[in-house]
Amino acid sequence: SQQGEEDPQALSIQEGENATMNCSYKTSINNLQWYRQNSGRGLVHLILIRSNEREKHSGRLRVTLDTSKKSSSLLITASRAADTASYFCATALTGGGNKLTFGTGTQLKVEL
Amino acid sequence: SQTIHQWPATLVQPVGSPLSLECTVEGTSNPNLYWYRQAAGRGLQLLFYSVGIGQISSEVPQNLSASRPQDRQFILSSKKLLLSDSGFYLCAWSAARGSGSNQPQHFGDGTRLSIL
């Protein structure tokens, strides 16, 4: 089974609204990362949050991590049509080196 | 700056034919290298990773193999392709600064492989 599960699987919002995606995982981690994938392209790294961090910001992105609940959330504020993509969380397991286990992703559609 | 190149972008191969996909990284030394496969509408499955020349770890039993003949070159191969090998193959690299060292991975643009 997948280490990371994103929720929701799909999300459709209007431009200017905020988008929130959630990720749950099962085992102890070194860090959790969020990636974005445009259709038919490779993944682009967005943000990395370490297991001892609770919140991190990058531009319009805000990521939180709750290791007690084994969950993370990605918030995109003031969304734009260009944010339309699939978003994946990935976990680096404790003792797993830099290998990542990816979730199944959230498909975000931002409409004009 | 570092760049990663992956080719070809698309490939159509008959069942039973061989496969060779190549990935090269520029602008960094001794990277960790990874091959992933992504089924349609799904997440990524790690196939192989490498921490150095000739050092390959396989994550799942399968019809594929990987090699790292040079520091920044990673090759995915098969002797005989199966229908189930169809998918989107992605190569990635990360900096190797100690084990478990909280490094992001950087991806190529992928190869869309269709088996007929």
XYZ file of C-alpha atoms in Angstrom:
228
model
C 0.000 0.000 0.000
C 1.063 3.581 -0.512
C 3.013 5.296 2.245
C 1.431 8.603 1.337
C -2.222 9.138 0.555
C -3.407 12.499 -0.688
C -6.832 13.874 -0.099
C -8.805 14.918 -2.047
C -7.983 12.999 -5.214
C -9.312 15.913 -7.261
C -10.044 19.545 -6.463
C -11.628 22.234 -8.623
C -11.626 25.861 -7.521
C -11.958 29.348 -8.941
C -8.985 31.582 -9.536
C -8.197 33.628 -6.432
C -9.440 30.979 -4.013
C -7.182 28.986 -1.723
C -6.485 25.305 -2.343
C -5.720 22.873 0.446
C -4.408 19.360 -0.083
C -3.726 16.816 2.622
C -1.310 13.926 2.880
C -1.250 11.091 5.384
C 1.539 8.598 5.883
C 2.150 5.536 7.976
C 5.686 5.285 9.304
C 8.393 7.454 10.845
C 9.932 9.946 8.424
C 13.039 12.116 8.027
C 11.212 14.636 5.891
C 8.145 15.137 3.734
C 8.266 16.803 0.349
C 5.666 18.231 -2.004
C 6.012 18.091 -5.769
C 4.008 19.440 -8.658
C 3.506 17.743 -12.027
C 2.065 19.373 -15.094
C 0.385 16.985 -17.483
C 2.894 14.796 -19.301
C 5.912 16.384 -17.651
C 8.382 15.572 -14.923
C 7.889 16.508 -11.283
C 9.029 19.825 -9.866
C 10.085 20.066 -6.242
C 8.063 22.635 -4.299
C 8.993 22.413 -0.649
C 10.680 20.117 1.873
C 9.739 20.039 5.541
C 11.849 18.144 8.034
C 10.394 15.942 10.735
C 11.322 18.466 13.434
C 9.588 21.342 11.639
C 5.898 22.168 11.940
C 5.346 24.787 9.267
C 7.143 26.130 6.254
C 6.381 28.857 3.716
C 7.532 29.492 0.168
C 5.833 32.289 -1.732
C 2.122 31.400 -1.960
C 2.753 27.924 -0.535
C 2.329 26.959 3.086
C 3.087 23.453 4.311
C 2.337 22.073 7.737
C 3.493 18.819 9.271
C 1.960 17.010 12.235
C 4.125 14.010 13.036
C 1.806 12.900 15.872
C -1.016 12.500 13.340
C 1.336 11.478 10.539
C -0.170 14.077 8.251
C 0.775 17.128 6.219
C -1.112 19.793 4.335
C -0.222 21.994 1.385
C -2.013 25.325 1.095
C -1.827 27.359 -2.105
C -3.129 30.847 -1.527
C -4.686 33.104 -4.166
C -4.601 30.354 -6.760
C -4.035 31.037 -10.430
C -4.984 29.134 -13.545
C -1.275 28.309 -13.936
C -1.435 26.346 -10.659
C -3.500 23.685 -12.438
C -1.456 20.492 -12.040
C -1.166 17.322 -9.991
C 0.407 17.647 -6.570
C 2.194 14.799 -4.828
C 3.527 14.355 -1.341
C 6.559 12.163 -0.847
C 8.115 10.862 2.333
C 11.720 10.043 3.121
C 11.532 7.270 5.656
C 13.726 7.150 8.738
C 16.746 5.009 7.869
C 15.757 4.981 4.212
C 18.492 7.246 2.921
C 17.173 9.730 0.406
C 14.685 7.367 -1.196
C 11.193 8.804 -1.493
C 7.818 7.104 -1.377
C 5.190 9.010 -3.331
C 1.478 9.296 -2.739
C -1.166 9.003 -5.408
C -1.571 12.762 -5.884
C -4.238 15.442 -5.940
C -5.359 16.816 -9.287
C -5.951 20.527 -8.912
C -7.902 22.490 -11.493
C -8.069 26.251 -11.153
C -10.732 27.818 -13.332
C -10.894 31.375 -14.572
C 23.395 25.133 -12.634
C 22.426 21.504 -12.634
C 20.391 19.970 -15.428
C 19.018 16.519 -16.125
C 18.416 15.134 -19.590
C 16.280 12.155 -20.382
C 15.587 10.675 -23.786
C 13.721 9.788 -25.839
C 10.563 11.685 -24.886
C 8.301 9.043 -26.411
C 8.932 5.507 -27.532
C 6.752 2.843 -29.111
C 8.169 -0.657 -28.980
C 6.838 -4.114 -29.876
C 6.472 -6.802 -27.236
C 9.669 -8.798 -26.898
C 11.966 -6.047 -28.142
C 14.853 -4.650 -26.072
C 14.841 -1.298 -24.304
C 17.418 1.301 -23.405
C 16.505 4.613 -21.820
C 19.249 7.036 -20.936
C 19.496 9.756 -18.334
C 22.386 12.155 -17.798
C 22.980 14.844 -15.220
C 25.158 17.927 -15.660
C 26.557 20.402 -13.202
C 26.977 18.148 -10.184
C 29.210 15.303 -9.067
C 28.414 11.997 -7.417
C 24.642 12.472 -7.418
C 22.176 9.890 -6.191
C 20.199 8.719 -9.234
C 16.718 7.234 -9.447
C 14.410 5.573 -11.983
C 10.662 5.736 -11.396
C 7.652 4.461 -13.291
C 4.307 6.211 -13.233
C 1.140 4.448 -14.344
C -1.625 6.639 -15.769
C -3.249 8.751 -13.053
C -1.083 7.248 -10.323
C 1.852 8.131 -8.139
C 5.445 7.215 -8.786
C 6.924 3.807 -8.104
C 10.645 3.704 -7.394
C 12.303 1.108 -9.617
C 16.046 1.589 -9.050
C 18.374 3.932 -7.256
C 22.121 4.370 -7.297
C 24.541 6.050 -4.906
C 27.602 5.592 -7.117
C 29.110 4.072 -10.266
C 28.172 0.415 -10.539
C 26.036 0.557 -7.375
C 22.423 -0.250 -8.189
C 19.606 -1.128 -5.802
C 16.417 -2.638 -7.151
C 13.210 -1.805 -5.369
C 10.772 -4.142 -7.082
C 11.219 -7.427 -8.931
C 10.571 -6.860 -12.607
C 11.586 -7.273 -16.186
C 13.893 -4.245 -16.098
C 17.477 -3.577 -15.082
C 19.552 -0.462 -14.512
C 23.198 0.416 -14.908
C 25.395 3.358 -14.013
C 28.484 3.185 -16.248
C 29.563 6.748 -15.461
C 29.069 9.070 -12.497
C 26.311 11.103 -14.138
C 24.787 8.531 -16.466
C 21.944 6.193 -15.555
C 20.493 3.674 -17.994
C 17.270 1.664 -17.782
C 17.200 -1.497 -19.855
C 15.209 -4.560 -20.713
C 16.118 -7.568 -22.844
C 12.491 -8.352 -23.726
C 9.672 -5.902 -23.145
C 6.282 -6.991 -21.813
C 2.946 -5.257 -22.306
C 2.991 -4.435 -18.593
C 6.165 -2.383 -19.071
C 4.139 0.414 -20.659
C 4.175 3.622 -18.659
C 5.828 6.946 -18.017
C 9.445 6.567 -16.905
C 11.119 9.304 -14.941
C 14.739 9.774 -13.994
C 15.728 11.931 -11.032
C 18.830 13.009 -9.143
C 19.557 14.335 -5.684
C 22.665 15.634 -4.004
C 24.427 13.013 -1.921
C 25.305 14.849 1.274
C 25.348 12.023 3.734
C 22.712 9.357 4.048
C 19.154 10.493 4.743
C 20.280 14.055 4.343
C 17.020 15.793 3.469
C 17.681 16.524 -0.166
C 15.024 17.253 -2.789
C 14.941 15.223 -5.975
C 15.098 16.826 -9.402
C 13.310 15.159 -12.270
C 13.766 14.855 -15.993
C 10.857 15.305 -18.375
C 10.213 11.587 -18.650
C 9.825 9.008 -21.396
C 6.370 7.836 -22.441
C 6.804 4.142 -23.324
C 4.073 2.307 -25.193
C 4.349 -1.409 -25.827
C 2.361 -2.829 -28.747
